[in-house]
Coordinates of C-alpha atoms and ligand atoms in Angstrom, one line a residue:
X1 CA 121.3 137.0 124.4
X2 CA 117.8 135.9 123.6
X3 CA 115.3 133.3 126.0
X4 CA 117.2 130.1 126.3
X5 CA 114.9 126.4 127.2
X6 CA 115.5 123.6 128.9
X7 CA 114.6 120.3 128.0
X8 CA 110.4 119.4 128.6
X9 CA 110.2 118.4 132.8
X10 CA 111.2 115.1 133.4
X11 CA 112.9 115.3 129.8
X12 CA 116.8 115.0 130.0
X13 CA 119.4 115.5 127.0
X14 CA 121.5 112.1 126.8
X15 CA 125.2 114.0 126.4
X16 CA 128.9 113.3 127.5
X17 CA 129.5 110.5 129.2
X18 CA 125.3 109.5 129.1
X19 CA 125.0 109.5 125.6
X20 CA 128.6 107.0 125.7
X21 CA 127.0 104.9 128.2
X22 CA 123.6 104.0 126.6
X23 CA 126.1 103.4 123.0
X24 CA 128.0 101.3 125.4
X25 CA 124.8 99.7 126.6
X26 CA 123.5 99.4 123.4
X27 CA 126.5 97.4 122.2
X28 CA 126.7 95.1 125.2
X29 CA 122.9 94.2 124.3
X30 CA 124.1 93.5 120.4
X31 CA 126.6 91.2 121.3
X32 CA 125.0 89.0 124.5
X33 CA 121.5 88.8 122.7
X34 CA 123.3 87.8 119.7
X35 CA 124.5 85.2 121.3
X36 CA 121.0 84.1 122.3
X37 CA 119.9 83.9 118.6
X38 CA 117.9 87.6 118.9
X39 CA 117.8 90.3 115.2
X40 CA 117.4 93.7 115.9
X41 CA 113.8 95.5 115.8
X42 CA 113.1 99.0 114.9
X43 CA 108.9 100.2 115.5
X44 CA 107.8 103.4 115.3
X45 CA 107.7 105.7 118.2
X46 CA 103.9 106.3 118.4
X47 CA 100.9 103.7 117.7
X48 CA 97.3 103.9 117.2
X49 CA 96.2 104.0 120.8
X50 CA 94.1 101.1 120.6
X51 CA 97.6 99.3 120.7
X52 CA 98.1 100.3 123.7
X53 CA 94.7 100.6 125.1
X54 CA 93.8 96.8 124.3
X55 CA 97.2 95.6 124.9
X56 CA 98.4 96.8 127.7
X57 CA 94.9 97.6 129.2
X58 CA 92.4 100.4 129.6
X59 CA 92.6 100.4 133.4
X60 CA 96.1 100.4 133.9
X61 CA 97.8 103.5 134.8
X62 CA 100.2 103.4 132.3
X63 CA 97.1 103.4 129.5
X64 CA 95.0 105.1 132.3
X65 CA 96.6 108.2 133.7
X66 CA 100.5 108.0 131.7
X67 CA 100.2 108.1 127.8
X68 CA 101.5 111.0 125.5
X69 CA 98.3 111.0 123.5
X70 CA 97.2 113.3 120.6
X71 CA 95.0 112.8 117.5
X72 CA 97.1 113.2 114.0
X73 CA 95.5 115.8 111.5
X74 CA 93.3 112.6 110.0
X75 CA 91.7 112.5 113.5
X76 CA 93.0 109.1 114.5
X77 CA 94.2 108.1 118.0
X78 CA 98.0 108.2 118.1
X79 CA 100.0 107.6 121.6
X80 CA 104.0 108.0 122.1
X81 CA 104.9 104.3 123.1
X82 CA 105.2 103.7 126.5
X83 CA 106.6 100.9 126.3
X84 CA 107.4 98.4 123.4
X85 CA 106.3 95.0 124.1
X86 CA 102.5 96.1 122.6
X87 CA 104.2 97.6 119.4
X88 CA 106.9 94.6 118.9
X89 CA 103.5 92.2 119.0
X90 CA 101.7 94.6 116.5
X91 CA 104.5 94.5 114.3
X92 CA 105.0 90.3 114.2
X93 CA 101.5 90.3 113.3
X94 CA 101.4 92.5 110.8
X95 CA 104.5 91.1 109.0
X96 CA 103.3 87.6 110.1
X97 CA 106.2 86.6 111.5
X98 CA 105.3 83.7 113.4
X99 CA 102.8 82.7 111.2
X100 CA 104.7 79.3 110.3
X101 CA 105.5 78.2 114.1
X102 CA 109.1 79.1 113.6
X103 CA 108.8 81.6 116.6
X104 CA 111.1 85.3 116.4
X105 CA 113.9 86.3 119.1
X106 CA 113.8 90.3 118.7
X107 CA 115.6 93.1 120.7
X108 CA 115.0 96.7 120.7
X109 CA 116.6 100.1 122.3
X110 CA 114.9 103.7 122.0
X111 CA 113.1 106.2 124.3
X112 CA 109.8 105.5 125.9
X113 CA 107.2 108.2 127.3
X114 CA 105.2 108.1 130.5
X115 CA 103.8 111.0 132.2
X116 CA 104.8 110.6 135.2
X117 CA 105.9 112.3 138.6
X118 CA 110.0 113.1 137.4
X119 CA 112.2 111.5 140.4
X120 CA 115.1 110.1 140.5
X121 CA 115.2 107.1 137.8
X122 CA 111.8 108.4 136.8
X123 CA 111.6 110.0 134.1
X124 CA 109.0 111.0 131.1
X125 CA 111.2 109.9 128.8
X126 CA 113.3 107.2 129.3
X127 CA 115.5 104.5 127.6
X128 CA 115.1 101.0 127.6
X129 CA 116.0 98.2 126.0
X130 CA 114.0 94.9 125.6
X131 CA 113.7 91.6 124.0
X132 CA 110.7 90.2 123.2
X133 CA 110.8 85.7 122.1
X134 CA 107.2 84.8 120.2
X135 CA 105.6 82.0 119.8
X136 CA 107.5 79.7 121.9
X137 CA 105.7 78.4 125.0
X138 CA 108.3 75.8 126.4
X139 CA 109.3 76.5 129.8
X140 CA 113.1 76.8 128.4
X141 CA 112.4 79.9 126.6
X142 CA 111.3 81.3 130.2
X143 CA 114.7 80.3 131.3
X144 CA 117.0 81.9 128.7
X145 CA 114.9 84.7 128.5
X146 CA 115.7 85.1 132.8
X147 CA 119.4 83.8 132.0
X148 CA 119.9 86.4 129.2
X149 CA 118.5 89.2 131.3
X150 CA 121.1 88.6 133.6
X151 CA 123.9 87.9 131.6
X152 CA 123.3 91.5 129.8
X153 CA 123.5 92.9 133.1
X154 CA 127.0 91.1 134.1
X155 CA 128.5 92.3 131.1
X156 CA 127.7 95.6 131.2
X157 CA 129.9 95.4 134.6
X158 CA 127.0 95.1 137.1
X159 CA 128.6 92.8 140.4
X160 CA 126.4 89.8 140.6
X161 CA 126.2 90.2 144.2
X162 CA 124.5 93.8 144.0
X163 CA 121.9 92.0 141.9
X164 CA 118.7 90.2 143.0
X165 CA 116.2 88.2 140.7
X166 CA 112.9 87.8 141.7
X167 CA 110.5 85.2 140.1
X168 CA 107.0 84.4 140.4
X169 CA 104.4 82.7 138.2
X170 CA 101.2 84.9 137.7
X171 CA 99.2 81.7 136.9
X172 CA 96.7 82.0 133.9
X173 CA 93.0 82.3 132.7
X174 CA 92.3 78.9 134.6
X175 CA 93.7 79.6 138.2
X176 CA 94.4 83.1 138.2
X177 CA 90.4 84.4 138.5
X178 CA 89.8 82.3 141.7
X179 CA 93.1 84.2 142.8
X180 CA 91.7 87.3 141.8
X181 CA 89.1 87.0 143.8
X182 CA 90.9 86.1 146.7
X183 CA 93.0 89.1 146.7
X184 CA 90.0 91.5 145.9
X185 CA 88.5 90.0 149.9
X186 CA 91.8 90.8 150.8
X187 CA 91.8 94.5 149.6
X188 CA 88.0 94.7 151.3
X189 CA 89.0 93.7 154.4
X190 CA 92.5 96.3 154.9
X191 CA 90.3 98.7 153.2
X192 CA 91.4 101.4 156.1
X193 CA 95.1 100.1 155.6
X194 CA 95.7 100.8 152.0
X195 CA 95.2 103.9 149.8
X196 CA 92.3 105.2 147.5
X197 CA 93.5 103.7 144.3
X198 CA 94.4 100.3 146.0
X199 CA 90.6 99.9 147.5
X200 CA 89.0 101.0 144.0
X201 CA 91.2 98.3 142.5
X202 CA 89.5 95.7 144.5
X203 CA 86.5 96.2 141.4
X204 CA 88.5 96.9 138.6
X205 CA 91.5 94.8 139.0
X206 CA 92.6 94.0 142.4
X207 CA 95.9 92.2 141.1
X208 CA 97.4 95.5 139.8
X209 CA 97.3 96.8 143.5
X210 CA 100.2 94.9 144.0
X211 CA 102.3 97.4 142.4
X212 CA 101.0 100.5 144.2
X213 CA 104.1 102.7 144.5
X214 CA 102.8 103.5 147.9
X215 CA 104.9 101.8 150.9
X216 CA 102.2 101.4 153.4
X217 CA 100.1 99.6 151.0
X218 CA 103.1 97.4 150.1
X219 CA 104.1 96.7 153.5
X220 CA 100.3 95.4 154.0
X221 CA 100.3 93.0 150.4
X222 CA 103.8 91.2 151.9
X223 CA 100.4 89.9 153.5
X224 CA 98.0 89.3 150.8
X225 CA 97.1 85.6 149.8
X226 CA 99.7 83.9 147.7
X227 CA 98.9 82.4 144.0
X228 CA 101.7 79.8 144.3
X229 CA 99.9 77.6 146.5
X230 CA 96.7 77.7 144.1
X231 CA 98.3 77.6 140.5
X232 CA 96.4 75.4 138.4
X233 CA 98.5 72.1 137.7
X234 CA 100.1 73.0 134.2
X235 CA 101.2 76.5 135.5
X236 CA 102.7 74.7 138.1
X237 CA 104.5 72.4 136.0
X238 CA 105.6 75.1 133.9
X239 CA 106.8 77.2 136.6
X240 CA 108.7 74.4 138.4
X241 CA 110.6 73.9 134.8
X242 CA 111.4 77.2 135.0
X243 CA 113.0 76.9 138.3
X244 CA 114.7 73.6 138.1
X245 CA 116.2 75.5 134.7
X246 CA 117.5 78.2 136.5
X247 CA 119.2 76.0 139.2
X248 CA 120.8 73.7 137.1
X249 CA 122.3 76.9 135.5
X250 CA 123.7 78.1 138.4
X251 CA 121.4 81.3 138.6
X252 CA 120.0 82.2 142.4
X253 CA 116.5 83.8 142.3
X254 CA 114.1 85.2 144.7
X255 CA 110.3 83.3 144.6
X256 CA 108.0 86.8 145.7
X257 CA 104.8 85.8 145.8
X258 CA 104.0 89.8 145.7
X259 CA 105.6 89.9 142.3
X260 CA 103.0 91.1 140.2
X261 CA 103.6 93.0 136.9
X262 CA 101.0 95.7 136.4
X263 CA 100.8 95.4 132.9
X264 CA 97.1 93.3 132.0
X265 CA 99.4 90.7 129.3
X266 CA 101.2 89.0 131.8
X267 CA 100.5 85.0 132.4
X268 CA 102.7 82.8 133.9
X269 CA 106.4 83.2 135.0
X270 CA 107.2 87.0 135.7
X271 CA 110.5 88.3 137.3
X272 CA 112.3 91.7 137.6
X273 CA 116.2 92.6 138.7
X274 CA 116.4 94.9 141.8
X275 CA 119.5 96.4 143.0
X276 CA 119.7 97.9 146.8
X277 CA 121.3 100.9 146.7
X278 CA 121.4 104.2 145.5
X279 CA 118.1 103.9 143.8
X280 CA 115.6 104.1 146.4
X281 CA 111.9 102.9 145.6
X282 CA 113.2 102.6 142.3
X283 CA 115.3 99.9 142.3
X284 CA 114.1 97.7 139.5
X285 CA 116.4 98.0 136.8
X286 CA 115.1 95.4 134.7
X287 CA 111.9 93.1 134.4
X288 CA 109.4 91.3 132.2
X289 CA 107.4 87.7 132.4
X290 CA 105.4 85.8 129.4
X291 CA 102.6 87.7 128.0
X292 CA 100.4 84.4 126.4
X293 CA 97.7 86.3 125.9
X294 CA 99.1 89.4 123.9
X295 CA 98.7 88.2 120.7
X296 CA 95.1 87.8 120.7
X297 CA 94.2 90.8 122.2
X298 CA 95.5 92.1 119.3
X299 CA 93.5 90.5 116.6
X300 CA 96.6 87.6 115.6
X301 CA 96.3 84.0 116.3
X302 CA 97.1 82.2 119.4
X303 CA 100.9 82.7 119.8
X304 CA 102.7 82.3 123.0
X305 CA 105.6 85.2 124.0
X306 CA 108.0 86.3 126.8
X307 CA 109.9 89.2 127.0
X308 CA 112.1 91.8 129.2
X309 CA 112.4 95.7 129.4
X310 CA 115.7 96.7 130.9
X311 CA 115.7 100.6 132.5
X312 CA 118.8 102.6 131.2
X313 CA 118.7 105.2 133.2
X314 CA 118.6 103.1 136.4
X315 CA 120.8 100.6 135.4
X316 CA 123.4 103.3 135.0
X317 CA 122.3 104.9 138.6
X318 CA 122.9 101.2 139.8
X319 CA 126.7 101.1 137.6
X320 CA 127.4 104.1 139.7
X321 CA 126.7 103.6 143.5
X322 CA 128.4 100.2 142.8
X323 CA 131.1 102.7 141.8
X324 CA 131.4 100.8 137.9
X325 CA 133.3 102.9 135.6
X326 CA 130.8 104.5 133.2
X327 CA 132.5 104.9 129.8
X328 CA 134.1 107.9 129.0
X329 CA 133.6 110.6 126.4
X330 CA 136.9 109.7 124.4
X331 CA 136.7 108.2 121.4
X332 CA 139.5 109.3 119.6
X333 CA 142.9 106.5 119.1
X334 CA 145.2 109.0 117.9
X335 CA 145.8 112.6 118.3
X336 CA 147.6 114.6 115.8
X337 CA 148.9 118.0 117.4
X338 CA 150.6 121.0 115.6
X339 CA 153.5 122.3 116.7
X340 CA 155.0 125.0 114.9
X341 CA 153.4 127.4 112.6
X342 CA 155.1 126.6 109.1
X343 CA 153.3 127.2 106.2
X344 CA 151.0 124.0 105.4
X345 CA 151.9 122.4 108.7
X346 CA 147.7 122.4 109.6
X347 CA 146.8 121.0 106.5
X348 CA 149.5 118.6 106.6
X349 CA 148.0 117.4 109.9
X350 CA 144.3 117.1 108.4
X351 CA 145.7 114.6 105.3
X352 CA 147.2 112.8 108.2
X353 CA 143.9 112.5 109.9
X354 CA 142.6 111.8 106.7
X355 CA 144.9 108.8 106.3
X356 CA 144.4 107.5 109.6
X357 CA 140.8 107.1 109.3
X358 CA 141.1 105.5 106.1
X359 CA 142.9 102.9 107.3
X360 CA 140.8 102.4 109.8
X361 CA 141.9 104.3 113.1
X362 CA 140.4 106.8 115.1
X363 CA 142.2 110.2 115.0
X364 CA 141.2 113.6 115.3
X365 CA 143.8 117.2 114.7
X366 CA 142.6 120.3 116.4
X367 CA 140.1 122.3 114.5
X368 CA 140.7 125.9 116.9
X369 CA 144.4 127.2 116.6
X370 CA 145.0 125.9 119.8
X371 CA 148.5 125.6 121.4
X372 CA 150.2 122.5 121.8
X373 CA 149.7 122.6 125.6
X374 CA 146.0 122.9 125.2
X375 CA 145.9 120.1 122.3
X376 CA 147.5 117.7 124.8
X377 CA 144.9 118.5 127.2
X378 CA 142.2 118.2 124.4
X379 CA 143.9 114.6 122.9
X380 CA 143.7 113.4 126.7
X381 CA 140.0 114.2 127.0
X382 CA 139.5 112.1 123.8
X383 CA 141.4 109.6 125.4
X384 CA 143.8 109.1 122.6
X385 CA 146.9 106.1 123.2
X386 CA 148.8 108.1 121.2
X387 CA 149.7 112.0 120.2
X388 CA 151.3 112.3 116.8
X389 CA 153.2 116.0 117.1
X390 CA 154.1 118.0 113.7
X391 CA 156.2 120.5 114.1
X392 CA 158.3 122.7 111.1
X393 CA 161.2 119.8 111.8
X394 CA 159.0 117.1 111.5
X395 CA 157.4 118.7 108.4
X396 CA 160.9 118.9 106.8
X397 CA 161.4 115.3 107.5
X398 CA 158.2 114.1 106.2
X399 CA 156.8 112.3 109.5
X400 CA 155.9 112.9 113.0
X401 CA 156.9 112.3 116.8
X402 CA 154.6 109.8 118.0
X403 CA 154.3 109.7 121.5
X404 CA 152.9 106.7 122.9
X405 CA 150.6 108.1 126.0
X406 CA 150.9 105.4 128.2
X407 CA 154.8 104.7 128.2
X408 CA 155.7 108.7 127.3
X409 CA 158.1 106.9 124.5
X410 CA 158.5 108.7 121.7
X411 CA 159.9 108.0 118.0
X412 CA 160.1 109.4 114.9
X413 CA 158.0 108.4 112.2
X414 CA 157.7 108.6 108.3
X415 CA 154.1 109.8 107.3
X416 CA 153.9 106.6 105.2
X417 CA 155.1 104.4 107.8
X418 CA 152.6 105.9 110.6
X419 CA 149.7 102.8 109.8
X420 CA 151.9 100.1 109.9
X421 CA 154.0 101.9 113.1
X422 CA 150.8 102.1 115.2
X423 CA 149.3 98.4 114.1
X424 CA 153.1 97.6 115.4
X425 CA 152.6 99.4 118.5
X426 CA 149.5 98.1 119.6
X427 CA 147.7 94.9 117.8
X428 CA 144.5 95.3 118.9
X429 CA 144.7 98.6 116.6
X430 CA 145.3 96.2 113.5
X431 CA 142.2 94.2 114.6
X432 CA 139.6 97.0 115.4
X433 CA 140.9 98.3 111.9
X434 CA 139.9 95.3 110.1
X435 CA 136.5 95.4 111.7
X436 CA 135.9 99.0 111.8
X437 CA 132.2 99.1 112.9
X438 CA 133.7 97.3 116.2
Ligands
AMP1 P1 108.2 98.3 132.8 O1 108.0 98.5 131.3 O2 107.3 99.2 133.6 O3 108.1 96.9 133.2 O4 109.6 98.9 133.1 C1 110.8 98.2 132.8 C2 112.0 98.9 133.3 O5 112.0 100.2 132.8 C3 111.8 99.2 134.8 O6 112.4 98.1 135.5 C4 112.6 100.5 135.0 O7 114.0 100.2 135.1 C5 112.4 101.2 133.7 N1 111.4 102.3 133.8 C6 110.1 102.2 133.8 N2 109.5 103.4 133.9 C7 110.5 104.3 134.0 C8 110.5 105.7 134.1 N3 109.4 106.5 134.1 N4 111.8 106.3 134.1 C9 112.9 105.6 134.1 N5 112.9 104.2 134.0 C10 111.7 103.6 133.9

């Protein structure tokens, strides 16, 4: 055997019952955002790097220290996307898609890349998926985006109770330098508390110390002055909207002062989902907050937008020390199993296959010459309902002996009766067969 590879570090293959759960998660985001008025987005997987660079920000450590960057043979700046909101805002622009104040509700899923230290939920490439609502500033928008967030979550099988929203408002260009200001003193003066990076922020941009992955530091900015109290009056207006629109929909948050995104586009109402266990430091499986700003930073008019990243792989880390059924591997609604060698009997099995899917229903026949005990095994795996077995007597009678998996009955069937037998047998069939992409 020759030199096998693994996947790049901090790379993972999505396969088995992964690659089922982000499908599953993937679906579950289809139908809630649809129900939020949100159209699907596809962008490319690498920008220019000024994309990045001016809308996320030079000195954050995600543009800073994090980005897959390379030049393309033309010599131009091209970066792996770290994350999507910067890309989603490139493309409205470009295909001017709030140009006539209507706004855009869009959603996303796909891989992102950030060189970072590989840990559990950390990865260097990772799944996410996001929605991003432009060019509406209303303080309503704020509160379906939060409500949507969460609503994803509960349908994907998350226990509201393992869940916690935090919510803050990051203020905006009028309050928010006084704050800075304030919190770069504060860095000064617990220089010899906090870390390297955290005291060099204090000059660059003190707010982003707030998310220093470093304990100690945090443990000292539970201390740090709070913008809440100092939010100029129309950010607290807004952000009391927000609130009072959250508690009239029933939705508990968190108000964390030390909530502070580290991205640079962030103004106003931000908020993340944490979970408590099994993911350690990182326990947010889900954040975002309204990003004003964003649009003119790169080169589009004025527009107003708030948006959400959800993390996959922590999410599903979360789904299991909650002990939620991931989905399984099977995909398969009926089995069709050989049993008997007669002349034709395989082939006989792969036009019933055939048939099946035709009409709609899942249904797989072993490909291997395996016996029946082992295609029993195989149709479990795939999590078939039902086993249809041909055998030389069945083949002489022109049907099959469907066993129904679940109640071990078992019947005789004519090969042309088989669609409308199993639509019979279980309704739901009939339905998922009418809507096949369901
Ligand atoms: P962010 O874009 O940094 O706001 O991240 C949004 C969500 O993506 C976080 O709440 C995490 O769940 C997830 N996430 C961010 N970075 C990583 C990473 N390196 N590996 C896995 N998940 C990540």
């Amino acid at each position: 055997m020759g030199q096998t590879f693994t996947a790049p570090k901090g790379m993972i293959d999505l396969l088995g019952s992964g690659a089922a759960a982000w499908e599953r998660a993937q679906t579950v985001a289809r139908e809630v955002f649809a129900r939020y008025g949100y159209a699907p987005i596809y962008t490319p997987l690498v920008e220019y790097t000024e994309v990045f660079a001016r809308g996320i920000g030079e000195a954050t450590d995600v543009v800073g220290k994090e980005m897959y960057s390379f030049e393309d043979r033309g010599g131009r700046g091209l970066s792996l996307r770290p994350e999507n909101t910067a890309g989603v805002v490139r493309a409205a622009i470009d295909a001017h898609l709030t140009d006539n104040g209507g706004g855009a509700k869009l959603y996303y899923a796909g891989p992102m890349f950030r060189y970072e230290r590989p840990q559990k939920g950390r990865q260097r490439q990772f799944y996410q998926i996001g929605a991003e609502a432009l060019g509406f500033a209303a303080p309503m928008a704020d509160a379906e985006m939060i409500l949507m967030l969460w609503d994803f979550f509960c349908t994907l099988g998350l226990p509201a109770e393992r869940m916690r929203l935090l919510l803050n408002s990051m203020g905006d260009g009028d309050c928010r330098p006084a704050w800075r200001d304030e919190v770069a003193a504060f860095i000064r003066n617990h220089a010899h508390e906090l870390c390297e990076d955290c005291v060099r922020r204090a000059d660059t941009n003190p707010l982003r110390a707030f998310d220093c992955k470093n304990e100690s530091c945090r443990a000292v900015f539970e201390g740090a002055p709070p913008l809440t109290g100092a939010l100029c009056d129309d950010c607290a207006r807004h952000f009391a909207q927000v609130r009072a629109l959250l508690d009239a929909a029933g939705l508990d948050y968190v108000l964390d002062p030390t909530l502070v995104r580290g991205l640079d586009y962030y103004t106003r109402t931000v908020f993340e989902i944490q979970v408590d266990d099994g993911l350690g430091s990182q326990n947010a499986i889900g954040g975002g907050g309204r990003y004003d700003g964003l649009f003119e930073q790169l080169g589009g008019r004025p527009t107003p937008g708030i948006g959400f990243a959800i993390g996959f792989e922590r999410s599903l880390l979360a789904m299991e020390a909650a002990g939620v059924d991931a989905p399984g591997e099977g995909t398969a609604t009926v089995y069709v199993a050989v049993a008997g060698t007669g002349a034709g009997l395989r082939e006989a099995a792969f036009a019933l296959v055939t048939r099946l899917r035709a009409a709609g229903i899942a249904a797989v026949t072993d490909l291997t010459n395996r016996s029946l005990k082992a295609q029993f095994k195989q149709a479990d795996r795939a999590g078939a309902r039902f086993v249809a077995v041909m055998g030389d007597d069945e083949q002489a009678r022109g049907g099959v002996t469907l066993r129904n998996m679940d109640s071990k009955r078992e019947e005789f069937v004519l090969a042309d009766d088989i669609v409308s037998a199993l639509f019979a047998l279980s309704p739901d069939l009939s339905a998922q067969a009418k809507n096949p992409t369901r």
